[in-house]
CSV table of C-alpha atoms in Angstrom, one decimal:
chain,number,residue,atom,x,y,z
A,11,MET,CA,0.0,0.0,0.2
A,12,LYS,CA,1.2,3.6,-1.0
A,13,PRO,CA,1.4,6.4,1.2
A,14,VAL,CA,-0.2,8.2,-1.0
A,15,LEU,CA,-3.4,5.3,-0.9
A,16,LEU,CA,-2.7,5.8,2.8
A,17,VAL,CA,-4.1,9.8,3.1
A,18,THR,CA,-6.5,9.3,0.6
A,19,VAL,CA,-8.4,6.6,2.7
A,20,SER,CA,-7.6,9.0,5.3
A,21,LEU,CA,-9.1,11.6,3.9
A,22,ALA,CA,-12.7,9.5,3.4
A,23,LEU,CA,-12.5,8.1,6.4
A,24,GLY,CA,-12.1,11.6,7.8
A,25,SER,CA,-14.5,13.4,5.9
A,26,ALA,CA,-17.5,10.3,5.8
A,27,MET,CA,-17.5,10.0,9.5
A,28,GLY,CA,-16.3,13.0,10.5
A,29,ALA,CA,-19.7,14.2,11.4
A,30,SER,CA,-20.8,11.4,13.3
A,31,TRP,CA,-17.9,10.8,15.4
A,32,PRO,CA,-18.7,11.3,19.2
A,33,LYS,CA,-16.8,14.6,20.2
A,34,VAL,CA,-16.0,14.4,24.3
A,35,GLY,CA,-16.9,17.2,26.5
A,36,PRO,CA,-19.7,19.7,27.1
A,37,LYS,CA,-21.1,21.6,24.4
A,38,TYR,CA,-20.4,26.4,23.8
A,39,GLU,CA,-23.3,27.6,25.8
A,40,PRO,CA,-23.4,31.3,25.4
A,41,PRO,CA,-22.6,33.0,29.3
A,42,LYS,CA,-26.0,34.3,31.2
A,43,ALA,CA,-26.1,38.0,32.5
A,44,SER,CA,-28.3,39.6,33.7
A,45,VAL,CA,-28.5,43.1,32.1
A,46,PRO,CA,-31.3,45.8,33.4
A,47,ASN,CA,-34.1,47.2,30.9
A,48,SER,CA,-32.8,51.3,30.7
A,49,TYR,CA,-30.6,52.8,32.3
A,50,ARG,CA,-31.2,54.3,35.4
A,51,GLN,CA,-29.0,57.7,35.0
A,52,GLN,CA,-30.4,58.7,31.5
A,53,ALA,CA,-33.2,60.3,32.7
A,54,GLY,CA,-30.5,63.6,33.8
A,55,ALA,CA,-28.4,63.5,30.8
A,56,ALA,CA,-30.4,65.6,29.2
A,57,GLY,CA,-30.5,65.0,24.5
A,58,THR,CA,-30.4,61.3,25.5
A,59,ASN,CA,-32.2,58.6,23.5
A,60,THR,CA,-32.5,55.5,23.4
A,61,ASP,CA,-32.2,54.8,19.5
A,62,GLY,CA,-29.0,52.4,18.6
A,63,ALA,CA,-25.6,53.7,19.6
A,64,VAL,CA,-24.0,55.7,16.0
A,65,GLY,CA,-20.8,53.7,14.9
A,66,ASN,CA,-19.4,56.3,13.8
A,67,TRP,CA,-19.9,59.3,16.4
A,68,TRP,CA,-16.8,61.4,16.0
A,69,THR,CA,-18.4,62.7,12.8
A,70,THR,CA,-21.8,64.0,14.5
A,71,LEU,CA,-18.9,66.4,16.2
A,72,ASN,CA,-19.1,68.1,13.2
A,73,ASP,CA,-15.3,68.9,12.9
A,74,PRO,CA,-14.1,67.6,9.8
A,75,GLU,CA,-10.1,68.2,11.8
A,76,LEU,CA,-10.9,65.7,14.1
A,77,SER,CA,-12.2,63.1,11.2
A,78,ALA,CA,-9.1,63.2,9.8
A,79,LEU,CA,-6.9,62.9,12.5
A,80,ILE,CA,-9.0,59.6,13.6
A,81,ASP,CA,-8.6,58.5,10.3
A,82,ARG,CA,-4.9,58.6,10.0
A,83,ALA,CA,-4.3,57.3,13.9
A,84,VAL,CA,-6.8,54.1,12.0
A,85,ARG,CA,-4.4,53.8,9.5
A,86,ALA,CA,-1.1,54.1,11.8
A,87,ASN,CA,-1.0,53.9,14.8
A,88,LEU,CA,1.6,51.1,16.7
A,89,ASP,CA,-1.0,49.7,18.6
A,90,LEU,CA,-3.6,48.9,16.5
A,91,LYS,CA,-1.2,47.9,14.6
A,92,ILE,CA,0.2,45.0,17.5
A,93,ALA,CA,-3.1,43.9,17.8
A,94,SER,CA,-4.2,43.4,13.6
A,95,SER,CA,-0.8,41.7,14.0
A,96,ARG,CA,-2.0,39.3,17.3
A,97,ILE,CA,-4.8,38.6,15.1
A,98,LEU,CA,-2.8,37.0,12.3
A,99,GLU,CA,-0.5,34.9,15.3
A,100,ALA,CA,-3.7,33.5,16.2
A,101,ARG,CA,-5.1,32.5,12.8
A,102,ALA,CA,-1.6,31.0,11.8
A,103,ALA,CA,-2.0,29.2,15.3
A,104,ARG,CA,-5.2,27.7,14.2
A,105,ARG,CA,-3.9,26.2,10.9
A,106,ILE,CA,-1.1,24.4,13.1
A,107,THR,CA,-3.8,23.1,15.3
A,108,ARG,CA,-6.0,21.9,12.4
A,109,ALA,CA,-3.2,20.1,11.2
A,110,ASP,CA,-3.3,18.0,13.3
A,111,LEU,CA,-6.7,16.5,11.9
A,112,LEU,CA,-5.2,15.6,8.7
A,113,PRO,CA,-2.3,12.9,7.7
A,114,THR,CA,1.4,13.6,7.7
A,115,VAL,CA,3.9,12.5,5.3
A,116,GLU,CA,6.9,12.4,5.1
A,117,SER,CA,10.1,11.9,3.0
A,118,ARG,CA,12.6,9.2,3.7
A,119,ASP,CA,15.8,8.5,1.3
A,120,SER,CA,18.9,7.2,2.3
A,121,ILE,CA,22.3,6.1,0.9
A,122,GLN,CA,24.7,4.1,3.1
A,123,ARG,CA,27.9,3.3,2.7
A,124,VAL,CA,28.0,0.0,4.9
A,125,ARG,CA,30.4,-2.0,5.9
A,126,GLY,CA,30.7,-5.3,8.1
A,127,GLY,CA,32.2,-8.0,10.1
A,128,LEU,CA,32.1,-11.4,12.8
A,129,THR,CA,30.6,-9.4,14.8
A,130,SER,CA,27.2,-8.3,12.8
A,131,GLY,CA,27.3,-11.2,11.1
A,132,LEU,CA,28.5,-10.1,7.5
A,133,PHE,CA,31.2,-11.2,5.8
A,134,ASN,CA,32.7,-12.9,2.6
A,135,VAL,CA,34.2,-15.9,2.5
A,136,ASN,CA,37.1,-16.1,0.0
A,137,LYS,CA,40.0,-18.9,-1.3
A,138,SER,CA,44.0,-18.0,-0.6
A,139,SER,CA,46.0,-20.1,-3.1
A,140,GLN,CA,49.1,-19.1,-1.5
A,141,GLN,CA,47.6,-21.0,1.6
A,142,GLY,CA,46.9,-24.1,0.1
A,143,GLY,CA,44.3,-23.0,-0.8
A,144,SER,CA,42.1,-22.8,2.6
A,145,SER,CA,39.3,-20.2,2.8
A,146,LEU,CA,39.6,-16.4,4.4
A,147,LEU,CA,37.1,-14.2,6.3
A,148,THR,CA,36.9,-11.0,4.8
A,149,PRO,CA,34.4,-7.3,5.9
A,150,PHE,CA,31.5,-7.6,3.9
A,151,GLU,CA,31.4,-3.2,2.7
A,152,SER,CA,28.4,-3.0,0.3
A,153,SER,CA,26.8,0.3,-0.7
A,154,VAL,CA,22.8,0.5,0.6
A,155,TYR,CA,20.3,2.6,-1.6
A,156,GLN,CA,16.6,3.8,-0.1
A,157,PHE,CA,14.1,5.5,-0.9
A,158,GLY,CA,10.7,6.5,0.3
A,159,PHE,CA,8.0,7.6,2.8
A,160,ASP,CA,6.1,7.4,6.1
A,161,ALA,CA,2.6,8.3,6.3
A,162,ASN,CA,0.7,8.7,10.6
A,163,TRP,CA,-2.7,9.6,11.1
A,164,GLU,CA,-4.5,9.3,14.5
A,165,ILE,CA,-8.2,9.6,13.6
A,166,ASP,CA,-10.2,11.4,16.3
A,167,PHE,CA,-12.4,9.3,17.6
A,168,PHE,CA,-13.2,11.0,20.1
A,169,GLY,CA,-13.2,14.2,19.1
A,170,GLY,CA,-10.1,16.3,21.3
A,171,ARG,CA,-8.3,17.2,18.3
A,172,ARG,CA,-11.9,18.6,16.9
A,173,ARG,CA,-12.0,20.2,20.4
A,174,ALA,CA,-8.3,21.8,20.3
A,175,LEU,CA,-9.8,23.7,16.8
A,176,GLU,CA,-12.6,24.5,18.2
A,177,ALA,CA,-10.5,26.4,20.6
A,178,ALA,CA,-8.6,27.7,18.9
A,179,THR,CA,-10.9,29.4,16.4
A,180,ALA,CA,-12.2,30.7,19.3
A,181,ASP,CA,-9.3,32.0,20.5
A,182,VAL,CA,-8.9,34.0,16.7
A,183,ALA,CA,-12.7,35.3,17.2
A,184,ALA,CA,-10.8,36.4,20.9
A,185,VAL,CA,-8.0,38.3,19.7
A,186,GLY,CA,-10.3,39.4,17.1
A,187,GLU,CA,-12.4,41.8,20.2
A,188,ALA,CA,-9.7,42.6,21.7
A,189,ARG,CA,-8.1,44.3,18.3
A,190,ARG,CA,-11.4,45.8,18.3
A,191,ASP,CA,-11.9,47.0,21.5
A,192,THR,CA,-7.9,48.8,20.8
A,193,LEU,CA,-9.6,50.4,18.0
A,194,VAL,CA,-12.4,51.7,20.2
A,195,SER,CA,-10.0,53.0,22.8
A,196,LEU,CA,-7.6,54.8,20.2
A,197,LEU,CA,-10.8,56.4,18.5
A,198,ALA,CA,-12.1,58.2,21.4
A,199,GLU,CA,-8.1,59.3,23.0
A,200,VAL,CA,-7.8,60.7,20.2
A,201,ALA,CA,-11.7,62.8,20.3
A,202,ARG,CA,-10.5,63.4,24.2
A,203,ASN,CA,-7.3,64.3,23.8
A,204,TYR,CA,-8.4,66.5,20.4
A,205,SER,CA,-11.4,67.9,22.5
A,206,GLU,CA,-8.4,69.4,25.4
A,207,LEU,CA,-6.3,70.7,22.8
A,208,ARG,CA,-9.4,72.9,21.9
A,209,GLY,CA,-10.1,73.3,24.9
A,210,PHE,CA,-6.6,74.3,26.1
A,211,GLN,CA,-6.2,77.0,23.4
A,212,LYS,CA,-9.9,78.6,24.1
A,213,ARG,CA,-8.7,79.1,27.8
A,214,LEU,CA,-5.3,80.8,26.2
A,215,ASP,CA,-7.5,82.9,23.9
A,216,ILE,CA,-9.6,84.2,27.0
A,217,THR,CA,-6.4,84.3,29.3
A,218,HIS,CA,-5.3,86.9,26.5
A,219,GLN,CA,-8.5,88.9,26.5
A,220,ASN,CA,-8.3,89.0,30.2
A,221,ILE,CA,-4.7,89.8,30.0
A,222,ASN,CA,-5.7,92.9,26.9
A,223,LEU,CA,-8.5,94.3,29.3
A,224,GLN,CA,-6.6,94.2,32.6
A,225,GLN,CA,-4.0,96.2,30.6
A,226,ASP,CA,-6.2,98.5,29.9
A,227,SER,CA,-6.9,99.2,32.9
A,228,LEU,CA,-3.3,99.4,34.6
A,229,ASP,CA,-2.7,102.1,31.5
A,230,LEU,CA,-6.1,103.9,33.8
A,231,THR,CA,-5.0,103.7,37.3
A,232,LYS,CA,-1.5,105.2,36.1
A,233,VAL,CA,-3.5,107.8,34.3
A,234,ARG,CA,-5.8,108.4,37.3
A,235,ALA,CA,-3.0,108.5,39.9
A,236,ASP,CA,-0.9,110.6,38.1
A,237,ALA,CA,-3.8,113.7,37.6
A,238,GLY,CA,-4.2,112.9,41.4
A,239,LEU,CA,-7.4,111.1,41.4
A,240,GLY,CA,-6.4,107.9,41.9
A,241,THR,CA,-3.7,106.5,45.0
A,242,GLN,CA,0.3,104.4,43.4
A,243,PHE,CA,-1.5,101.6,45.6
A,244,ASP,CA,-4.7,101.1,43.5
A,245,VAL,CA,-1.9,100.9,40.5
A,246,GLU,CA,0.6,98.1,42.4
A,247,ARG,CA,-2.4,96.5,43.1
A,248,GLN,CA,-3.4,96.3,39.5
A,249,SER,CA,-0.3,95.6,38.0
A,250,ALA,CA,0.4,92.4,40.5
A,251,GLN,CA,-3.2,91.1,39.4
A,252,LEU,CA,-2.5,91.4,35.7
A,253,ASP,CA,0.9,89.6,36.6
A,254,SER,CA,-1.1,86.7,38.1
A,255,THR,CA,-2.8,86.6,35.0
A,256,GLN,CA,0.2,86.8,32.6
A,257,ALA,CA,1.7,83.5,34.9
A,258,LEU,CA,-1.4,81.6,34.1
A,259,VAL,CA,-0.6,81.6,30.2
A,260,PRO,CA,3.2,79.6,30.1
A,261,GLN,CA,1.5,76.8,32.5
A,262,LEU,CA,-1.7,76.3,29.4
A,263,GLU,CA,1.0,76.4,26.7
A,264,ALA,CA,2.8,73.3,28.1
A,265,ALA,CA,-0.4,71.5,28.4
A,266,GLU,CA,-1.8,73.1,24.7
A,267,ILE,CA,2.2,71.0,23.3
A,268,GLN,CA,1.6,68.1,25.7
A,269,THR,CA,-1.5,67.2,23.9
A,270,ILE,CA,-0.2,67.9,21.0
A,271,HIS,CA,2.6,65.3,21.2
A,272,ARG,CA,0.1,63.1,22.4
A,273,LEU,CA,-1.9,62.9,20.0
A,274,GLY,CA,1.0,63.0,17.5
A,275,VAL,CA,2.3,59.6,18.9
A,276,LEU,CA,-0.9,58.4,18.7
A,277,LEU,CA,-1.2,58.5,14.9
A,278,GLY,CA,2.1,57.0,14.6
A,279,GLU,CA,4.4,60.0,14.4
A,280,GLU,CA,7.1,61.7,16.2
A,281,PRO,CA,5.9,63.8,18.7
A,282,GLY,CA,6.3,67.7,17.7
A,283,THR,CA,5.2,66.7,13.9
A,284,LEU,CA,1.9,67.9,14.9
A,285,LEU,CA,3.1,71.0,16.4
A,286,THR,CA,2.5,73.7,12.8
A,287,GLU,CA,-1.0,71.8,11.9
A,288,LEU,CA,-2.5,72.1,15.7
A,289,THR,CA,-1.2,75.4,17.1
A,290,GLY,CA,-3.6,78.4,17.2
A,291,THR,CA,-6.8,78.7,18.0
A,292,MET,CA,-10.1,76.7,16.9
A,293,PRO,CA,-13.4,76.1,18.7
A,294,LEU,CA,-14.2,73.0,19.8
A,295,PRO,CA,-16.2,70.2,18.2
A,296,ALA,CA,-19.7,71.4,18.4
A,297,VAL,CA,-22.4,68.7,20.9
A,298,PRO,CA,-25.1,67.0,18.8
A,299,PRO,CA,-28.3,68.0,20.0
A,300,VAL,CA,-29.4,64.0,20.1
A,301,VAL,CA,-27.3,61.5,21.6
A,302,PRO,CA,-28.4,57.8,20.9
A,303,VAL,CA,-27.0,55.7,23.9
A,304,GLY,CA,-30.1,52.2,22.8
A,305,LEU,CA,-30.5,49.7,25.6
A,306,PRO,CA,-28.2,48.1,28.5
A,307,ALA,CA,-28.9,44.3,26.8
A,308,ASP,CA,-27.7,46.4,22.8
A,309,LEU,CA,-24.0,46.6,25.0
A,310,LEU,CA,-23.5,42.6,25.1
A,311,LYS,CA,-23.7,42.8,21.7
A,312,ARG,CA,-22.1,45.9,20.9
A,313,ARG,CA,-18.3,45.8,23.6
A,314,PRO,CA,-15.5,44.4,21.5
A,315,ASP,CA,-14.4,43.5,25.0
A,316,ILE,CA,-18.0,41.8,26.2
A,317,ARG,CA,-18.2,40.3,22.7
A,318,GLU,CA,-14.1,38.8,24.2
A,319,ALA,CA,-15.5,37.6,27.2
A,320,ASP,CA,-17.3,35.6,25.4
A,321,ALA,CA,-15.2,34.0,22.3
A,322,ARG,CA,-13.0,33.0,25.5
A,323,VAL,CA,-15.7,31.2,27.6
A,324,ALA,CA,-16.0,29.5,24.0
A,325,ALA,CA,-12.3,28.4,23.7
A,326,GLU,CA,-12.1,27.3,27.5
A,327,THR,CA,-15.4,25.0,26.8
A,328,ALA,CA,-13.3,23.4,24.4
A,329,ARG,CA,-10.4,22.7,25.8
A,330,VAL,CA,-12.2,20.4,28.4
A,331,GLY,CA,-13.1,18.4,26.2
A,332,VAL,CA,-9.5,18.7,24.8
A,333,ALA,CA,-8.6,17.4,28.5
A,334,ARG,CA,-11.6,14.8,28.5
A,335,ALA,CA,-10.7,12.7,25.3
A,336,ASP,CA,-7.4,12.0,27.0
A,337,LEU,CA,-9.0,9.6,29.4
A,338,PHE,CA,-10.3,7.5,26.0
A,339,PRO,CA,-7.7,5.4,23.4
A,340,LYS,CA,-5.7,7.2,20.7
A,341,ILE,CA,-6.4,4.9,17.8
A,342,LEU,CA,-2.6,5.8,14.8
A,343,LEU,CA,-2.9,4.2,11.6
A,344,THR,CA,0.7,4.1,10.3
A,345,GLY,CA,2.1,3.6,7.1
A,346,ALA,CA,5.4,3.3,5.2
A,347,ALA,CA,6.7,1.9,1.8
A,348,GLY,CA,9.5,2.6,-0.6
A,349,ARG,CA,11.8,0.9,-2.7
A,350,GLN,CA,15.6,-0.1,-1.8
A,351,GLY,CA,19.4,-2.0,-3.2
A,352,THR,CA,22.7,-2.0,-3.5
A,353,GLU,CA,22.6,0.0,-6.8
A,354,PRO,CA,20.8,2.6,-8.3
A,355,SER,CA,19.7,0.4,-11.0
A,356,GLY,CA,18.4,-2.3,-7.9
A,357,LEU,CA,16.0,0.4,-7.6
A,358,THR,CA,13.9,-0.3,-10.0
A,359,LEU,CA,13.2,-4.0,-9.6
A,360,GLY,CA,10.6,-5.1,-8.5
A,361,ALA,CA,12.3,-7.5,-5.6
A,362,GLY,CA,13.5,-4.3,-3.7
A,363,ASN,CA,9.9,-2.7,-3.0
A,364,PHE,CA,9.0,-2.7,0.8
A,365,PHE,CA,6.2,-1.4,2.5
A,366,SER,CA,3.6,-1.2,6.0
A,367,VAL,CA,1.2,-0.9,7.2
A,368,GLY,CA,-1.0,-1.5,10.5
A,369,PRO,CA,-2.8,0.7,13.1
A,370,ALA,CA,-1.5,0.8,16.2
A,371,ILE,CA,-4.1,1.7,20.3
A,372,THR,CA,-3.2,3.6,23.2
A,373,LEU,CA,-5.1,3.6,26.6
A,374,PRO,CA,-3.9,5.2,29.4
A,375,ILE,CA,-3.5,2.8,32.3
A,376,PHE,CA,-2.4,4.3,35.6
A,377,THR,CA,-1.2,7.6,35.5
A,378,ALA,CA,-2.0,8.9,39.1
A,379,GLY,CA,-4.3,11.4,38.5
A,380,LYS,CA,-2.8,13.8,36.1
A,381,ILE,CA,-5.6,13.6,33.6
A,382,ARG,CA,-8.6,14.2,36.2
A,383,GLY,CA,-6.4,16.7,37.7
A,384,ASN,CA,-6.2,18.6,33.9
A,385,ILE,CA,-10.1,18.5,33.5
A,386,GLU,CA,-10.7,19.8,36.8
A,387,ALA,CA,-8.0,22.5,35.8
A,388,GLN,CA,-9.5,22.7,32.2
A,389,LYS,CA,-12.9,23.2,34.2
A,390,GLN,CA,-12.1,25.9,36.5
A,391,ARG,CA,-10.7,27.3,34.1
A,392,LEU,CA,-14.3,28.0,32.1
A,393,GLU,CA,-15.7,28.8,35.8
A,394,GLN,CA,-13.1,31.6,35.5
A,395,ALA,CA,-14.0,32.7,31.9
A,396,VAL,CA,-17.6,32.6,32.7
A,397,THR,CA,-17.3,35.1,35.9
A,398,GLN,CA,-14.3,37.0,33.7
A,399,TYR,CA,-17.5,37.7,31.5
A,400,GLN,CA,-20.3,38.6,33.9
A,401,SER,CA,-18.1,41.5,35.8
A,402,THR,CA,-17.3,43.0,32.2
A,403,VAL,CA,-20.7,42.6,31.8
A,404,LEU,CA,-20.9,44.7,35.0
A,405,LYS,CA,-18.0,46.5,34.8
A,406,SER,CA,-19.7,47.8,31.1
A,407,LEU,CA,-22.6,48.7,32.6
A,408,GLU,CA,-20.8,50.7,34.9
A,409,GLU,CA,-18.6,53.1,32.6
A,410,THR,CA,-22.0,53.8,30.6
A,411,GLU,CA,-24.2,55.0,34.0
A,412,ASN,CA,-21.0,56.8,35.2
A,413,ALA,CA,-20.0,58.7,31.5
A,414,LEU,CA,-24.5,59.5,31.7
A,415,VAL,CA,-24.2,61.1,35.0
A,416,ALA,CA,-20.6,62.9,34.0
A,417,TYR,CA,-22.5,64.1,31.2
A,418,GLY,CA,-26.3,64.9,32.1
A,419,HIS,CA,-24.2,66.6,35.1
A,420,GLU,CA,-21.5,68.7,32.5
A,421,LYS,CA,-24.5,70.2,30.6
A,422,ASP,CA,-26.5,71.2,33.6
A,423,ARG,CA,-23.8,72.9,35.2
A,424,GLN,CA,-22.7,74.4,31.7
A,425,GLU,CA,-26.0,76.2,31.5
A,426,LYS,CA,-25.5,77.9,35.1
A,427,LEU,CA,-22.4,78.9,34.2
A,428,VAL,CA,-23.5,80.5,31.2
A,429,ALA,CA,-24.7,82.5,33.3
A,430,ALA,CA,-22.7,83.5,35.5
A,431,VAL,CA,-20.2,84.5,33.1
A,432,GLU,CA,-22.3,86.8,31.9
A,433,ALA,CA,-23.0,88.0,35.3
A,434,SER,CA,-19.7,88.4,36.1
A,435,ARG,CA,-19.1,90.3,32.7
A,436,GLN,CA,-22.5,93.0,33.4
A,437,ALA,CA,-20.3,93.2,37.0
A,438,THR,CA,-16.9,93.9,36.1
A,439,MET,CA,-18.2,97.1,33.1
A,440,LEU,CA,-20.0,98.4,36.6
A,441,ALA,CA,-17.2,98.1,38.6
A,442,ASN,CA,-15.4,100.2,36.4
A,443,GLU,CA,-18.1,102.2,35.6
A,444,LEU,CA,-18.2,103.3,39.1
A,445,TYR,CA,-14.8,103.7,40.1
A,446,THR,CA,-14.2,106.2,37.5
A,447,ARG,CA,-16.9,108.2,39.1
A,448,GLY,CA,-15.2,108.1,42.1
A,449,LEU,CA,-18.8,106.3,44.0
A,450,SER,CA,-16.3,103.2,44.7
A,451,ASP,CA,-12.9,102.1,45.4
A,452,PHE,CA,-10.1,99.9,43.2
A,453,LEU,CA,-11.2,97.0,45.1
A,454,SER,CA,-14.4,96.4,43.9
A,455,VAL,CA,-12.7,96.4,40.0
A,456,LEU,CA,-9.9,94.1,41.1
A,457,ASP,CA,-12.8,91.1,42.5
A,458,ALA,CA,-14.7,91.8,39.4
A,459,GLN,CA,-11.6,91.4,37.2
A,460,ARG,CA,-10.7,88.4,39.7
A,461,GLN,CA,-14.3,86.5,39.4
A,462,GLN,CA,-14.9,87.5,34.9
A,463,LEU,CA,-11.5,85.6,34.5
A,464,ALA,CA,-12.6,82.8,36.7
A,465,SER,CA,-15.8,82.3,35.4
A,466,GLU,CA,-14.8,82.1,31.4
A,467,ASP,CA,-11.7,79.9,32.6
A,468,ASP,CA,-14.7,77.6,34.3
A,469,LEU,CA,-17.1,78.1,31.3
A,470,ALA,CA,-13.8,77.3,29.5
A,471,GLN,CA,-12.9,73.8,31.3
A,472,SER,CA,-16.8,72.9,31.8
A,473,ASP,CA,-17.0,73.1,27.3
A,474,THR,CA,-14.4,71.1,27.5
A,475,ALA,CA,-15.5,68.6,29.6
A,476,VAL,CA,-19.2,67.7,27.9
A,477,ILE,CA,-17.1,67.1,24.8
A,478,THR,CA,-14.3,64.7,26.6
A,479,ASN,CA,-17.4,63.2,28.4
A,480,LEU,CA,-19.5,62.7,25.7
A,481,VAL,CA,-16.4,60.8,24.2
A,482,ALA,CA,-16.2,58.6,27.4
A,483,LEU,CA,-20.3,58.3,26.7
A,484,TYR,CA,-19.5,56.4,23.6
A,485,LYS,CA,-16.2,54.7,24.5
A,486,ALA,CA,-18.3,53.1,27.2
A,487,LEU,CA,-21.3,52.0,24.7
A,488,GLY,CA,-18.2,50.2,22.7
A,489,GLY,CA,-19.2,52.2,19.8
A,490,GLY,CA,-17.4,53.2,16.8
A,491,TRP,CA,-15.5,49.3,15.4
A,492,GLU,CA,-18.7,48.9,13.1
A,493,ALA,CA,-17.7,52.2,11.5
A,494,VAL,CA,-13.7,51.2,10.2
A,495,PRO,CA,-13.0,48.2,7.6
A,496,GLN,CA,-10.8,45.4,9.5
A,497,GLN,CA,-7.4,45.6,8.0
């Protein structure tokens, strides 16, 4: 029987019987987790509804620069490239596991020069005329040419190798979901850092405006002091106020540059590459009027970390079957065929043919509890995977509820700060007017200026926080990966 015939028979048996052969071990069942019917904190987040979350949520912020940065990050981010490479690694590992289901055929070719003697039973008998015709024993020496094939196939009768393939397939799915989780984090990181950058720039703009107003106030105070309508004390206090405001500029500029550096790294570039491109005051991304958040049950299908945990449960379930298969016999079908001869011409003779074929069966008799221990250990890994799934679901609910709280309350704070800024500007204008008329002291002007700067800065920070909290909400919902093609 030729090895090719062995392979053909093996494949035929595998295809004909594989579907009916048993597979030991439990069948995969999707893990269960209880989720509420609605988000408890959604009522306090104005502008949200239960529609399905937007896949490409960053486009709703109406900022072309942000969309362009996200596109570049998806193409070049190094962490995402690593995650993509892990998918290819998992697929290669699955191919290795799948190969264990099929026969293996190896070529076995050799050329040997053999020399024997009395100890090996190989010798020639020669007649020597010089010694009266006595026989002499001389070592046998010859060449041996051989070529052939060896074939082996372990019949997966109890499904251990098929369970291993199921586990490898689930591992591929889990690694794919891990990449999606990395992608969701990347989208959120780019949007958050970009929003913070525009927030720092807005605060810088507000600070420079206040510096100009305070400089005008200082010039006016000096004129009044020179005219005898004010004191040098007023001049020094206004100068100190101006210096304090100017001291905010270096801190905000440093934060601006550091954020640009972070964006550059997220885009897979050197930290300073985007300095020229992103330096300069630009408005914050716009908050959409309606934010769809869907229902808690949608998280189970949308969040990549939950989907990854589900795939891990499937993989560990299959590995329980792999461990249980060690309790059963292993059936190995082997075969070999080839030709051999002492001369190359002898390889063509039928007398030099050889072949062997036959089954081999191994059955564990005594393993000192090793197999049972491995089964129990794998069952515990499965239990851990199920518990990890449930934990991931709870954490996702927590993140979403917290994001709804932060977004809703920050929007309420933002509305109040808008009113506070308008009132502080009116107060500053009135304080300057009363001081100019001599109806109020200069301390009222300083207090009004300080309050105006603080209110405007708080509003700028709140505007930024509304955007970053919205980004955190979309990240908690697990959105974004659907809109990005798998690379």
